[in-house]
Amino acid sequence: MTFLQLFGRWRSIVIGMVHLKALPGSPGCTLPVGQVVEQACKEAEVYRKAGIVSNALSFVIQDGLIVENMNDVPYTLHIGPEVTASMAAVCAAVRQTCPRLPLGVQVLACGNQQALAVALAAGLDFIRAEGFVFSHVADEGLVNACAGDLLRYRKEIGAEHIQVFADIKKKHSSHAVTADVSISEMARAAEFFLADGVILTGVTTGQEADPAELKEVQRSVRIPALVGSGVTLDNVETYAEASAMIVGSHFKHGGDWRKSVDYDRVVAFMERISELRG
């Protein structure tokens, strides 16, 4: 399935973030998995009621959601099986809550094979992958490129229908080692290595991506270019030509990703998106 087949549109798709409470094994974990599941489904339902899914029954345009273990700070590159198992349980429940909409998952940090396993088990449509091409230094440590191993794993488990949207020059990272590689060159490398889409971000969570870089990437590749941070009601027009906008912080009370989804913020944003779509 292509991006267009999944979302029904090539531009201005909205993907809302479902930030899970801390999972077992992480320092901030205070809830049993059942309560994490319950809260995730409540957030998904708020998104659904607020209009994050457009024309879901007609399959004309569908916005989507992505589930992420954002509260598992500090992140580790050594992800335990309890995280994968917990996220599979959560994602399966969110899929039941929103059976028709495009749904994805990201496993922090850089748990791309784990994300594919979760997506396959829970019936999801895409994953967000870190470190797809070119090594870099993240706040979790040294991240090596994974495209070759990841797509071979996708083939091996029969998950080729699950799309991989890859971050390029991702946030919370130093890219000094690839300072001589432009954003467009990195996007082309991801396309050459068979990514289904590329994601641009600001330097940290909630910070705006560079609009000039978005245009540069769109000129450079034929695959979808998504914006993965910093989109708000005030600047959405700047990013409306992106294939999709992954929105997390702005949809939360006070614009704080740690808080719950604010129904009114989502409604206002989706109303503006509808205007921009014409």
Tab-separated table of C-alpha atoms in Angstrom:
chain	number	residue	atom	x	y	z
A	1	MET	CA	0.000	0.000	0.000
A	2	THR	CA	1.307	3.444	-0.899
A	3	PHE	CA	1.020	6.665	1.112
A	4	LEU	CA	-1.743	7.845	-1.223
A	5	GLN	CA	-3.676	4.599	-0.868
A	6	LEU	CA	-3.381	4.729	2.919
A	7	PHE	CA	-4.327	8.366	3.491
A	8	GLY	CA	-6.295	9.202	0.343
A	9	ARG	CA	-4.281	12.355	-0.260
A	10	TRP	CA	-0.658	13.313	-0.942
A	11	ARG	CA	-0.619	16.586	1.020
A	12	SER	CA	-1.633	18.066	4.407
A	13	ILE	CA	-2.439	14.834	6.234
A	14	VAL	CA	-2.531	15.183	10.036
A	15	ILE	CA	-1.093	12.466	12.282
A	16	GLY	CA	-1.809	12.956	15.980
A	17	MET	CA	0.504	11.615	18.680
A	18	VAL	CA	-0.649	9.231	21.384
A	19	HIS	CA	2.057	9.535	24.053
A	20	LEU	CA	1.943	6.514	26.331
A	21	LYS	CA	2.460	6.675	30.065
A	22	ALA	CA	5.776	5.174	31.152
A	23	LEU	CA	5.995	1.462	30.426
A	24	PRO	CA	7.344	-1.349	32.632
A	25	GLY	CA	11.080	-1.153	33.167
A	26	SER	CA	11.377	2.598	32.671
A	27	PRO	CA	12.213	4.794	35.701
A	28	GLY	CA	8.936	6.724	35.487
A	29	CYS	CA	6.626	3.710	35.386
A	30	THR	CA	3.858	3.956	37.983
A	31	LEU	CA	0.917	2.283	36.240
A	32	PRO	CA	0.133	-1.322	35.311
A	33	VAL	CA	-0.041	-2.011	31.598
A	34	GLY	CA	-3.836	-2.230	31.737
A	35	GLN	CA	-4.107	1.395	32.824
A	36	VAL	CA	-1.617	2.488	30.166
A	37	VAL	CA	-3.829	0.771	27.605
A	38	GLU	CA	-6.952	2.445	29.002
A	39	GLN	CA	-5.437	5.939	28.880
A	40	ALA	CA	-4.092	5.442	25.353
A	41	CYS	CA	-7.516	4.418	24.115
A	42	LYS	CA	-9.082	7.456	25.799
A	43	GLU	CA	-6.621	9.742	23.982
A	44	ALA	CA	-7.355	8.024	20.679
A	45	GLU	CA	-11.068	8.519	21.277
A	46	VAL	CA	-10.544	12.242	21.974
A	47	TYR	CA	-8.696	12.552	18.674
A	48	ARG	CA	-11.467	10.699	16.864
A	49	LYS	CA	-14.218	12.863	18.315
A	50	ALA	CA	-12.240	16.040	17.598
A	51	GLY	CA	-12.014	15.246	13.905
A	52	ILE	CA	-8.529	13.807	13.508
A	53	VAL	CA	-10.083	11.237	11.188
A	54	SER	CA	-11.574	12.948	8.146
A	55	ASN	CA	-14.243	11.146	6.127
A	56	ALA	CA	-13.191	7.821	7.642
A	57	LEU	CA	-16.285	6.008	6.466
A	58	SER	CA	-15.953	7.210	2.885
A	59	PHE	CA	-12.214	6.473	2.689
A	60	VAL	CA	-11.676	9.737	0.785
A	61	ILE	CA	-9.225	11.404	3.177
A	62	GLN	CA	-8.050	9.785	6.364
A	63	ASP	CA	-5.839	11.449	8.917
A	64	GLY	CA	-4.151	9.172	11.407
A	65	LEU	CA	-2.494	8.518	14.747
A	66	ILE	CA	0.884	7.281	15.892
A	67	VAL	CA	1.550	5.622	19.249
A	68	GLU	CA	4.861	6.355	20.993
A	69	ASN	CA	6.468	5.510	24.348
A	70	MET	CA	7.473	9.143	24.903
A	71	ASN	CA	7.406	8.918	28.710
A	72	ASP	CA	10.035	6.148	28.871
A	73	VAL	CA	12.761	8.675	29.712
A	74	PRO	CA	15.687	8.382	29.792
A	75	TYR	CA	15.625	6.438	26.534
A	76	THR	CA	17.889	3.487	25.898
A	77	LEU	CA	19.188	1.746	22.802
A	78	HIS	CA	18.786	-1.566	24.653
A	79	ILE	CA	15.019	-2.026	24.624
A	80	GLY	CA	13.691	-4.834	26.782
A	81	PRO	CA	11.079	-7.361	25.627
A	82	GLU	CA	8.661	-5.927	28.197
A	83	VAL	CA	8.489	-2.701	26.150
A	84	THR	CA	7.741	-4.517	22.900
A	85	ALA	CA	5.108	-6.672	24.578
A	86	SER	CA	3.474	-3.706	26.301
A	87	MET	CA	3.374	-1.629	23.138
A	88	ALA	CA	1.847	-4.522	21.201
A	89	ALA	CA	-0.927	-4.733	23.802
A	90	VAL	CA	-1.521	-0.978	23.704
A	91	CYS	CA	-1.478	-0.730	19.915
A	92	ALA	CA	-3.870	-3.655	19.504
A	93	ALA	CA	-6.325	-1.907	21.834
A	94	VAL	CA	-5.978	1.434	20.023
A	95	ARG	CA	-6.581	-0.368	16.747
A	96	GLN	CA	-9.837	-1.729	18.153
A	97	THR	CA	-10.795	1.762	19.324
A	98	CYS	CA	-10.130	3.255	15.876
A	99	PRO	CA	-10.475	0.336	13.458
A	100	ARG	CA	-10.528	2.287	10.207
A	101	LEU	CA	-7.914	4.990	10.505
A	102	PRO	CA	-4.244	4.825	9.496
A	103	LEU	CA	-2.302	3.934	12.615
A	104	GLY	CA	1.438	3.792	13.261
A	105	VAL	CA	3.966	3.249	16.038
A	106	GLN	CA	7.381	4.449	17.119
A	107	VAL	CA	9.457	2.649	19.746
A	108	LEU	CA	12.009	4.880	21.463
A	109	ALA	CA	14.879	4.872	21.139
A	110	CYS	CA	15.599	3.541	17.671
A	111	GLY	CA	13.541	0.405	18.298
A	112	ASN	CA	12.717	0.050	14.633
A	113	GLN	CA	12.609	-3.732	14.409
A	114	GLN	CA	10.543	-3.789	17.589
A	115	ALA	CA	8.170	-1.266	16.006
A	116	LEU	CA	7.737	-3.482	12.945
A	117	ALA	CA	7.002	-6.473	15.177
A	118	VAL	CA	4.428	-4.444	17.131
A	119	ALA	CA	2.857	-3.102	13.941
A	120	LEU	CA	2.519	-6.574	12.466
A	121	ALA	CA	1.027	-8.040	15.649
A	122	ALA	CA	-1.417	-5.167	16.175
A	123	GLY	CA	-2.461	-4.636	12.559
A	124	LEU	CA	-0.908	-1.203	12.129
A	125	ASP	CA	-0.030	0.564	8.884
A	126	PHE	CA	3.306	2.312	9.379
A	127	ILE	CA	6.238	2.901	11.690
A	128	ARG	CA	8.438	5.916	12.360
A	129	ALA	CA	12.092	4.879	12.174
A	130	GLU	CA	15.128	6.637	13.609
A	131	GLY	CA	18.641	6.176	12.218
A	132	PHE	CA	17.506	4.787	8.879
A	133	VAL	CA	20.460	6.182	6.922
A	134	PHE	CA	23.751	7.739	8.082
A	135	SER	CA	25.089	7.279	11.596
A	136	HIS	CA	24.767	10.103	14.121
A	137	VAL	CA	25.164	10.820	17.812
A	138	ALA	CA	21.841	11.028	19.663
A	139	ASP	CA	21.294	11.844	23.318
A	140	GLU	CA	20.906	8.082	23.852
A	141	GLY	CA	24.325	7.403	22.296
A	142	LEU	CA	25.771	6.435	18.928
A	143	VAL	CA	23.101	5.441	16.424
A	144	ASN	CA	24.121	3.459	13.355
A	145	ALA	CA	22.188	3.316	10.108
A	146	CYS	CA	19.693	0.450	10.028
A	147	ALA	CA	17.977	0.439	6.633
A	148	GLY	CA	19.552	-2.764	5.349
A	149	ASP	CA	18.815	-4.803	8.458
A	150	LEU	CA	15.388	-3.230	9.014
A	151	LEU	CA	13.990	-3.884	5.550
A	152	ARG	CA	15.397	-7.405	5.512
A	153	TYR	CA	13.621	-7.986	8.813
A	154	ARG	CA	10.411	-6.533	7.345
A	155	LYS	CA	10.719	-8.983	4.452
A	156	GLU	CA	11.509	-11.904	6.756
A	157	ILE	CA	8.419	-11.452	8.949
A	158	GLY	CA	6.038	-10.755	6.057
A	159	ALA	CA	5.431	-7.118	6.974
A	160	GLU	CA	6.112	-5.452	3.619
A	161	HIS	CA	2.669	-3.841	3.713
A	162	ILE	CA	3.802	-1.759	6.717
A	163	GLN	CA	5.298	1.544	5.569
A	164	VAL	CA	8.517	2.950	7.025
A	165	PHE	CA	8.699	6.726	7.470
A	166	ALA	CA	12.304	7.619	8.282
A	167	ASP	CA	13.623	10.583	10.233
A	168	ILE	CA	16.498	12.407	8.541
A	169	LYS	CA	18.885	14.567	10.590
A	170	LYS	CA	16.618	13.797	13.522
A	171	LYS	CA	16.024	15.973	16.560
A	172	HIS	CA	17.900	15.622	19.851
A	173	SER	CA	21.034	14.632	17.952
A	174	SER	CA	24.408	15.897	16.789
A	175	HIS	CA	25.040	15.540	13.086
A	176	ALA	CA	28.626	16.783	13.029
A	177	VAL	CA	29.809	13.499	11.536
A	178	THR	CA	27.510	14.097	8.541
A	179	ALA	CA	27.956	17.862	8.367
A	180	ASP	CA	29.069	17.518	4.745
A	181	VAL	CA	25.822	15.732	3.831
A	182	SER	CA	22.976	18.107	3.002
A	183	ILE	CA	19.388	17.463	4.010
A	184	SER	CA	18.485	16.796	0.377
A	185	GLU	CA	21.341	14.309	-0.008
A	186	MET	CA	20.200	12.512	3.114
A	187	ALA	CA	16.631	12.415	1.819
A	188	ARG	CA	17.808	10.983	-1.486
A	189	ALA	CA	19.809	8.344	0.379
A	190	ALA	CA	16.715	7.351	2.345
A	191	GLU	CA	14.724	7.144	-0.883
A	192	PHE	CA	17.456	5.043	-2.511
A	193	PHE	CA	17.391	2.749	0.527
A	194	LEU	CA	13.639	2.265	-0.002
A	195	ALA	CA	12.096	4.386	2.755
A	196	ASP	CA	8.382	4.963	2.156
A	197	GLY	CA	8.682	8.579	3.335
A	198	VAL	CA	11.091	10.940	5.103
A	199	ILE	CA	10.474	13.031	8.215
A	200	LEU	CA	11.970	16.450	8.940
A	201	THR	CA	12.061	17.904	12.448
A	202	GLY	CA	13.342	20.825	14.451
A	203	VAL	CA	16.311	20.349	16.762
A	204	THR	CA	14.161	19.327	19.750
A	205	THR	CA	10.625	18.143	20.492
A	206	GLY	CA	8.105	20.881	19.745
A	207	GLN	CA	10.522	23.042	17.756
A	208	GLU	CA	9.711	23.985	14.187
A	209	ALA	CA	11.269	22.293	11.199
A	210	ASP	CA	12.951	24.584	8.685
A	211	PRO	CA	10.398	25.395	5.926
A	212	ALA	CA	13.242	25.930	3.452
A	213	GLU	CA	14.543	22.435	4.167
A	214	LEU	CA	11.079	21.017	3.567
A	215	LYS	CA	10.941	22.626	0.128
A	216	GLU	CA	14.466	21.431	-0.613
A	217	VAL	CA	13.585	17.855	0.266
A	218	GLN	CA	10.347	17.972	-1.722
A	219	ARG	CA	12.327	19.055	-4.777
A	220	SER	CA	14.841	16.264	-4.224
A	221	VAL	CA	12.746	13.125	-3.752
A	222	ARG	CA	9.576	11.554	-5.049
A	223	ILE	CA	8.572	9.917	-1.791
A	224	PRO	CA	6.408	11.709	0.803
A	225	ALA	CA	8.050	14.370	2.966
A	226	LEU	CA	6.524	14.632	6.454
A	227	VAL	CA	7.088	17.246	9.174
A	228	GLY	CA	7.677	15.666	12.563
A	229	SER	CA	7.789	18.510	15.079
A	230	GLY	CA	6.784	22.079	15.795
A	231	VAL	CA	3.539	22.335	13.813
A	232	THR	CA	0.913	24.543	15.486
A	233	LEU	CA	-2.319	26.297	14.593
A	234	ASP	CA	-0.331	29.500	14.078
A	235	ASN	CA	2.147	28.060	11.564
A	236	VAL	CA	0.222	25.225	9.957
A	237	GLU	CA	-0.141	27.115	6.697
A	238	THR	CA	3.655	27.091	6.389
A	239	TYR	CA	3.695	23.289	6.447
A	240	ALA	CA	0.414	22.519	4.689
A	241	GLU	CA	2.238	21.369	1.548
A	242	ALA	CA	4.026	18.636	3.495
A	243	SER	CA	2.687	15.165	2.829
A	244	ALA	CA	1.818	14.886	6.512
A	245	MET	CA	2.292	16.742	9.769
A	246	ILE	CA	2.922	14.696	12.903
A	247	VAL	CA	1.498	16.813	15.726
A	248	GLY	CA	2.079	16.043	19.386
A	249	SER	CA	2.919	18.931	21.679
A	250	HIS	CA	0.461	21.391	20.141
A	251	PHE	CA	-2.468	19.027	20.681
A	252	LYS	CA	-1.819	18.798	24.431
A	253	HIS	CA	-3.115	21.133	27.142
A	254	GLY	CA	-0.874	24.191	27.225
A	255	GLY	CA	1.158	22.841	24.323
A	256	ASP	CA	3.024	20.525	26.734
A	257	TRP	CA	3.562	16.991	25.440
A	258	ARG	CA	3.490	15.625	28.991
A	259	LYS	CA	-0.170	16.587	29.415
A	260	SER	CA	-3.346	15.026	28.019
A	261	VAL	CA	-4.893	15.738	24.620
A	262	ASP	CA	-6.865	18.976	24.486
A	263	TYR	CA	-10.081	18.407	22.533
A	264	ASP	CA	-10.534	22.093	21.719
A	265	ARG	CA	-6.995	22.446	20.355
A	266	VAL	CA	-7.501	19.486	18.046
A	267	VAL	CA	-10.877	20.792	16.839
A	268	ALA	CA	-9.464	24.234	16.035
A	269	PHE	CA	-6.499	22.737	14.202
A	270	MET	CA	-8.605	20.365	12.135
A	271	GLU	CA	-11.005	23.158	11.212
A	272	ARG	CA	-8.050	25.166	9.902
A	273	ILE	CA	-6.731	22.147	7.996
A	274	SER	CA	-10.116	21.687	6.358
A	275	GLU	CA	-9.952	25.316	5.194
A	276	LEU	CA	-6.469	24.874	3.782
A	277	ARG	CA	-7.514	21.704	1.966
A	278	GLY	CA	-10.302	23.669	0.348
